[in-house]
Amino acid sequence: CRAAVIYGGGYDLSCGWDGHCHDAGKRYSIDSAKKIGANIITYCLATYELGRFLATEKIYHQKGDATRDQLVIAQVVHNGDWDPTPHALPNLMKYIAGHTTLSVQFKRELVSLDDDKAFGHPVLYMSGLRDFKFSQAQVERLRTYLASGGVLIADCAAGNKAFDVAFRREIKRVLGEGELKPIAPDSALFKSPFAITTVDYSEALKAAQPSLNVPLLLGASVDNNLAVIYSPYSLANGWEQIPYAYNLGYSDDDALRLGVNILAYAITH
């Protein structure tokens, strides 16, 4: 979710910062160099805490335990950046355990749509920041999975446009004549365990869309039940509960509440 290396692309910035110009080589003007430099420093400071947080690995402490009547998250591994928010699911499971009667196991299973293991899970979760593509075999397997009663929960990390475009394109291949539509405010998904009518969003998203105050989730139904639940604005960045200035998503509290409701709906319908 952050740039770790920033390169000037062969254009001189430092001379502009130093306040002088030269004719040799490629360079920015003094004014442009200083503005770009200020933006770079601002960006680095805004993502500093995120970098520190991501440097700490969270352990699924029940990873090796046998699974009994407990909810285990199965996350889809795809050919994009499939795990951009590695601390999201542990935090969501902790919240579920502390605020509901759902029994969760603190581990996750990594599954590929090429593997029959995916069919052993009633709910699949996938996320990403950038472009990805399903193979034709994966499209057909996911279509079969959804027709067999499985539910896919998908989340656009940081609200990044590249993943949003890719997911809409790929799920259209899976759904065929079906399509993603806004989930109605009176859906059971928004009623239990938490009654959710309005939500708060991240500062970056509120700056871009100040009038947005209701949850925006998209879904596709099979046999009148939601088989695909997709959030074009980030849930997982809120689940991580760390400051990220460029996140286009839900506030931490509302992301967690929505996450609980989505999982509760998926396993009970």
Short mmCIF file of C-alpha atoms in Angstrom, two decimals:
data_model
loop_
_atom_site.label_atom_id
_atom_site.label_comp_id
_atom_site.label_asym_id
_atom_site.label_seq_id
_atom_site.Cartn_x
_atom_site.Cartn_y
_atom_site.Cartn_z
CA CYS A 1 0.00 0.00 0.00
CA ARG A 2 2.97 2.37 -0.11
CA ALA A 3 5.87 3.31 -2.33
CA ALA A 4 9.10 2.01 -0.76
CA VAL A 5 11.50 3.47 -3.36
CA ILE A 6 11.08 6.87 -5.00
CA TYR A 7 13.38 7.65 -7.94
CA GLY A 8 13.69 10.94 -9.75
CA GLY A 9 13.66 9.26 -13.15
CA GLY A 10 16.95 10.78 -14.31
CA TYR A 11 15.88 14.38 -13.75
CA ASP A 12 17.88 16.54 -11.30
CA LEU A 13 15.95 17.56 -8.20
CA SER A 14 18.75 18.43 -5.78
CA CYS A 15 20.08 21.43 -7.72
CA GLY A 16 16.60 22.92 -7.62
CA TRP A 17 16.49 22.30 -3.88
CA ASP A 18 19.87 24.02 -3.62
CA GLY A 19 18.44 27.03 -5.45
CA HIS A 20 20.54 27.10 -8.63
CA CYS A 21 20.11 26.11 -12.29
CA HIS A 22 22.50 24.64 -14.85
CA ASP A 23 22.33 23.89 -18.55
CA ALA A 24 23.75 20.37 -18.46
CA GLY A 25 21.50 17.31 -18.22
CA LYS A 26 17.84 17.04 -17.37
CA ARG A 27 16.53 19.09 -14.49
CA TYR A 28 13.43 20.55 -12.91
CA SER A 29 13.01 24.26 -12.40
CA ILE A 30 13.80 25.50 -8.90
CA ASP A 31 10.14 26.03 -8.09
CA SER A 32 9.03 22.62 -9.42
CA ALA A 33 11.90 20.80 -7.70
CA LYS A 34 10.97 22.29 -4.34
CA LYS A 35 7.28 21.46 -4.77
CA ILE A 36 8.08 17.88 -5.77
CA GLY A 37 10.50 17.56 -2.86
CA ALA A 38 7.89 18.83 -0.40
CA ASN A 39 5.38 16.30 -1.76
CA ILE A 40 7.88 13.46 -1.43
CA ILE A 41 8.65 14.30 2.20
CA THR A 42 4.95 14.68 2.99
CA TYR A 43 4.21 11.31 1.42
CA CYS A 44 7.03 9.58 3.31
CA LEU A 45 5.89 10.98 6.64
CA ALA A 46 2.28 9.99 5.90
CA THR A 47 3.27 6.37 5.25
CA TYR A 48 5.96 6.07 7.94
CA GLU A 49 3.70 4.46 10.56
CA LEU A 50 2.28 2.12 7.93
CA GLY A 51 5.77 0.94 7.04
CA ARG A 52 6.66 0.33 10.70
CA PHE A 53 3.44 -1.61 11.22
CA LEU A 54 3.92 -3.80 8.15
CA ALA A 55 7.43 -4.63 9.34
CA THR A 56 5.88 -6.49 12.30
CA GLU A 57 4.54 -9.91 11.46
CA LYS A 58 1.29 -11.03 13.08
CA ILE A 59 1.06 -14.72 13.88
CA TYR A 60 -2.05 -16.86 13.43
CA HIS A 61 -1.51 -18.64 16.72
CA GLN A 62 -4.02 -21.45 15.98
CA LYS A 63 -2.58 -22.13 12.54
CA GLY A 64 -1.51 -25.68 13.39
CA ASP A 65 -4.64 -26.61 15.34
CA ALA A 66 -7.27 -28.94 13.95
CA THR A 67 -10.41 -27.17 12.77
CA ARG A 68 -13.69 -28.06 14.40
CA ASP A 69 -16.93 -26.07 14.44
CA GLN A 70 -15.17 -22.76 13.95
CA LEU A 71 -14.99 -20.12 11.25
CA VAL A 72 -11.72 -20.26 9.31
CA ILE A 73 -10.96 -17.60 6.73
CA ALA A 74 -9.95 -18.97 3.32
CA GLN A 75 -8.10 -16.36 1.25
CA VAL A 76 -7.75 -16.64 -2.52
CA VAL A 77 -4.22 -16.47 -3.90
CA HIS A 78 -4.33 -14.90 -7.38
CA ASN A 79 -1.70 -13.67 -9.82
CA GLY A 80 -1.84 -10.08 -8.56
CA ASP A 81 -0.73 -8.71 -5.18
CA TRP A 82 -3.15 -10.92 -3.28
CA ASP A 83 -2.09 -10.02 0.31
CA PRO A 84 -1.71 -6.21 0.52
CA THR A 85 -3.12 -5.98 4.07
CA PRO A 86 -1.54 -8.91 5.96
CA HIS A 87 -2.75 -7.76 9.39
CA ALA A 88 -6.39 -7.28 8.41
CA LEU A 89 -7.82 -10.75 8.95
CA PRO A 90 -6.25 -11.36 12.39
CA ASN A 91 -7.72 -8.07 13.61
CA LEU A 92 -11.12 -8.85 12.13
CA MET A 93 -11.17 -12.28 13.77
CA LYS A 94 -10.20 -10.73 17.10
CA TYR A 95 -13.07 -8.26 16.75
CA ILE A 96 -15.52 -11.05 15.87
CA ALA A 97 -14.42 -13.07 18.90
CA GLY A 98 -14.81 -10.08 21.21
CA HIS A 99 -18.11 -8.68 19.93
CA THR A 100 -20.19 -11.63 18.71
CA THR A 101 -21.02 -15.22 19.58
CA LEU A 102 -19.46 -16.50 16.37
CA SER A 103 -16.73 -19.05 17.02
CA VAL A 104 -13.61 -18.22 15.00
CA GLN A 105 -10.27 -19.94 14.69
CA PHE A 106 -7.22 -17.70 14.51
CA LYS A 107 -5.78 -19.05 11.31
CA ARG A 108 -6.38 -18.67 7.60
CA GLU A 109 -6.20 -21.11 4.74
CA LEU A 110 -4.58 -20.00 1.49
CA VAL A 111 -6.39 -21.44 -1.49
CA SER A 112 -6.00 -21.28 -5.24
CA LEU A 113 -8.95 -21.48 -7.59
CA ASP A 114 -6.96 -24.15 -9.42
CA ASP A 115 -7.23 -26.38 -6.35
CA ASP A 116 -10.23 -28.41 -5.20
CA LYS A 117 -9.41 -27.29 -1.63
CA ALA A 118 -11.36 -24.10 -2.32
CA PHE A 119 -14.59 -26.12 -2.45
CA GLY A 120 -14.08 -27.18 1.18
CA HIS A 121 -14.76 -23.63 2.38
CA PRO A 122 -18.23 -22.03 2.38
CA VAL A 123 -16.69 -18.53 2.18
CA LEU A 124 -13.70 -17.27 0.18
CA TYR A 125 -12.05 -13.89 0.68
CA MET A 126 -9.89 -12.05 -1.85
CA SER A 127 -8.23 -8.66 -2.02
CA GLY A 128 -5.63 -6.73 -3.99
CA LEU A 129 -4.29 -3.35 -5.04
CA ARG A 130 -3.40 -3.85 -8.68
CA ASP A 131 -4.42 -5.66 -11.84
CA PHE A 132 -4.90 -9.43 -11.90
CA LYS A 133 -6.48 -11.97 -14.19
CA PHE A 134 -8.19 -15.34 -13.76
CA SER A 135 -7.35 -18.14 -16.14
CA GLN A 136 -10.28 -19.67 -18.01
CA ALA A 137 -10.08 -22.73 -15.76
CA GLN A 138 -10.26 -20.49 -12.67
CA VAL A 139 -13.27 -18.67 -14.11
CA GLU A 140 -15.09 -21.96 -14.58
CA ARG A 141 -14.13 -23.27 -11.14
CA LEU A 142 -15.28 -20.08 -9.41
CA ARG A 143 -18.55 -20.18 -11.36
CA THR A 144 -19.09 -23.75 -10.17
CA TYR A 145 -18.17 -22.80 -6.60
CA LEU A 146 -20.75 -20.00 -6.52
CA ALA A 147 -23.43 -22.17 -8.12
CA SER A 148 -22.75 -24.80 -5.45
CA GLY A 149 -23.59 -22.44 -2.60
CA GLY A 150 -20.22 -20.82 -1.95
CA VAL A 151 -19.81 -17.11 -1.26
CA LEU A 152 -16.97 -14.87 -2.49
CA ILE A 153 -16.15 -11.75 -0.45
CA ALA A 154 -13.88 -9.34 -2.31
CA ASP A 155 -12.31 -6.12 -1.09
CA CYS A 156 -10.50 -3.37 -2.98
CA ALA A 157 -7.49 -2.56 -0.81
CA ALA A 158 -7.05 1.19 -0.24
CA GLY A 159 -9.87 1.71 -2.78
CA ASN A 160 -7.27 1.39 -5.52
CA LYS A 161 -8.71 1.89 -9.01
CA ALA A 162 -6.53 -0.73 -10.70
CA PHE A 163 -7.91 -3.59 -8.60
CA ASP A 164 -11.46 -2.24 -8.87
CA VAL A 165 -11.28 -2.27 -12.67
CA ALA A 166 -9.71 -5.75 -12.69
CA PHE A 167 -12.20 -7.29 -10.27
CA ARG A 168 -15.24 -5.94 -12.13
CA ARG A 169 -13.81 -7.28 -15.39
CA GLU A 170 -12.93 -10.72 -14.04
CA ILE A 171 -16.13 -11.28 -12.07
CA LYS A 172 -18.13 -10.41 -15.20
CA ARG A 173 -16.40 -13.34 -16.89
CA VAL A 174 -17.49 -15.54 -13.99
CA LEU A 175 -21.07 -14.32 -13.72
CA GLY A 176 -21.94 -14.37 -17.41
CA GLU A 177 -25.42 -12.88 -17.58
CA GLY A 178 -25.33 -11.99 -13.89
CA GLU A 179 -23.95 -8.68 -12.73
CA LEU A 180 -22.81 -6.73 -9.71
CA LYS A 181 -25.47 -4.43 -8.33
CA PRO A 182 -25.60 -2.16 -5.26
CA ILE A 183 -26.79 -4.09 -2.21
CA ALA A 184 -30.06 -2.50 -1.04
CA PRO A 185 -30.03 -0.64 2.31
CA ASP A 186 -32.80 -2.95 3.61
CA SER A 187 -30.76 -6.11 2.93
CA ALA A 188 -30.37 -8.53 5.84
CA LEU A 189 -26.63 -7.98 5.48
CA PHE A 190 -26.96 -4.54 7.08
CA LYS A 191 -29.22 -5.69 9.94
CA SER A 192 -27.30 -8.33 11.87
CA PRO A 193 -25.34 -8.61 14.11
CA PHE A 194 -25.06 -4.81 13.79
CA ALA A 195 -27.77 -2.51 12.50
CA ILE A 196 -25.91 -0.34 9.99
CA THR A 197 -27.61 2.53 8.19
CA THR A 198 -24.88 5.16 8.03
CA VAL A 199 -21.09 4.87 8.11
CA ASP A 200 -18.02 7.03 8.39
CA TYR A 201 -15.27 6.95 5.78
CA SER A 202 -11.55 7.68 5.73
CA GLU A 203 -10.40 11.29 5.58
CA ALA A 204 -9.15 10.91 2.01
CA LEU A 205 -12.49 9.56 0.81
CA LYS A 206 -14.49 12.19 2.70
CA ALA A 207 -12.39 14.87 1.04
CA ALA A 208 -13.21 13.40 -2.37
CA GLN A 209 -16.89 12.63 -1.64
CA PRO A 210 -18.05 14.70 1.34
CA SER A 211 -21.72 13.72 0.98
CA LEU A 212 -21.09 9.95 1.12
CA ASN A 213 -22.33 8.57 4.45
CA VAL A 214 -23.99 5.23 3.64
CA PRO A 215 -22.33 1.83 3.09
CA LEU A 216 -21.63 1.07 -0.57
CA LEU A 217 -21.36 -2.65 -1.22
CA LEU A 218 -22.01 -4.46 -4.49
CA GLY A 219 -23.36 -7.96 -4.84
CA ALA A 220 -24.41 -10.63 -7.30
CA SER A 221 -27.07 -13.20 -6.40
CA VAL A 222 -27.47 -16.90 -7.11
CA ASP A 223 -30.83 -18.46 -6.15
CA ASN A 224 -31.86 -15.17 -4.51
CA ASN A 225 -28.90 -15.16 -2.11
CA LEU A 226 -25.78 -13.04 -2.41
CA ALA A 227 -23.02 -15.19 -3.85
CA VAL A 228 -20.58 -12.34 -4.45
CA ILE A 229 -20.12 -9.45 -2.01
CA TYR A 230 -17.71 -6.75 -3.17
CA SER A 231 -16.56 -3.52 -1.55
CA PRO A 232 -15.05 -1.00 -3.99
CA TYR A 233 -13.93 1.03 -0.96
CA SER A 234 -11.45 -0.58 1.38
CA LEU A 235 -12.60 -2.65 4.33
CA ALA A 236 -9.27 -4.35 5.05
CA ASN A 237 -7.32 -1.13 5.61
CA GLY A 238 -9.84 -0.32 8.32
CA TRP A 239 -9.52 -3.83 9.77
CA GLU A 240 -5.77 -3.23 10.11
CA GLN A 241 -6.46 -0.19 12.33
CA ILE A 242 -3.36 1.75 11.34
CA PRO A 243 -3.12 5.28 9.93
CA TYR A 244 -2.80 5.38 6.16
CA ALA A 245 -3.37 8.83 4.71
CA TYR A 246 -4.15 7.64 1.18
CA ASN A 247 -6.74 4.99 2.02
CA LEU A 248 -10.07 5.34 0.21
CA GLY A 249 -12.20 3.24 2.50
CA TYR A 250 -14.27 2.95 5.64
CA SER A 251 -13.31 4.22 9.08
CA ASP A 252 -11.79 1.55 11.32
CA ASP A 253 -14.91 1.04 13.46
CA ASP A 254 -17.33 0.86 10.55
CA ALA A 255 -15.01 -1.36 8.51
CA LEU A 256 -14.95 -3.86 11.39
CA ARG A 257 -18.73 -3.76 11.87
CA LEU A 258 -19.33 -4.23 8.17
CA GLY A 259 -16.80 -7.07 8.08
CA VAL A 260 -18.66 -8.89 10.86
CA ASN A 261 -22.01 -8.43 9.12
CA ILE A 262 -20.67 -9.59 5.76
CA LEU A 263 -19.15 -12.77 7.24
CA ALA A 264 -22.24 -13.46 9.35
CA TYR A 265 -24.47 -13.10 6.28
CA ALA A 266 -22.20 -15.31 4.17
CA ILE A 267 -22.16 -18.23 6.63
CA THR A 268 -25.89 -18.07 7.43
CA HIS A 269 -27.27 -17.74 3.90
#
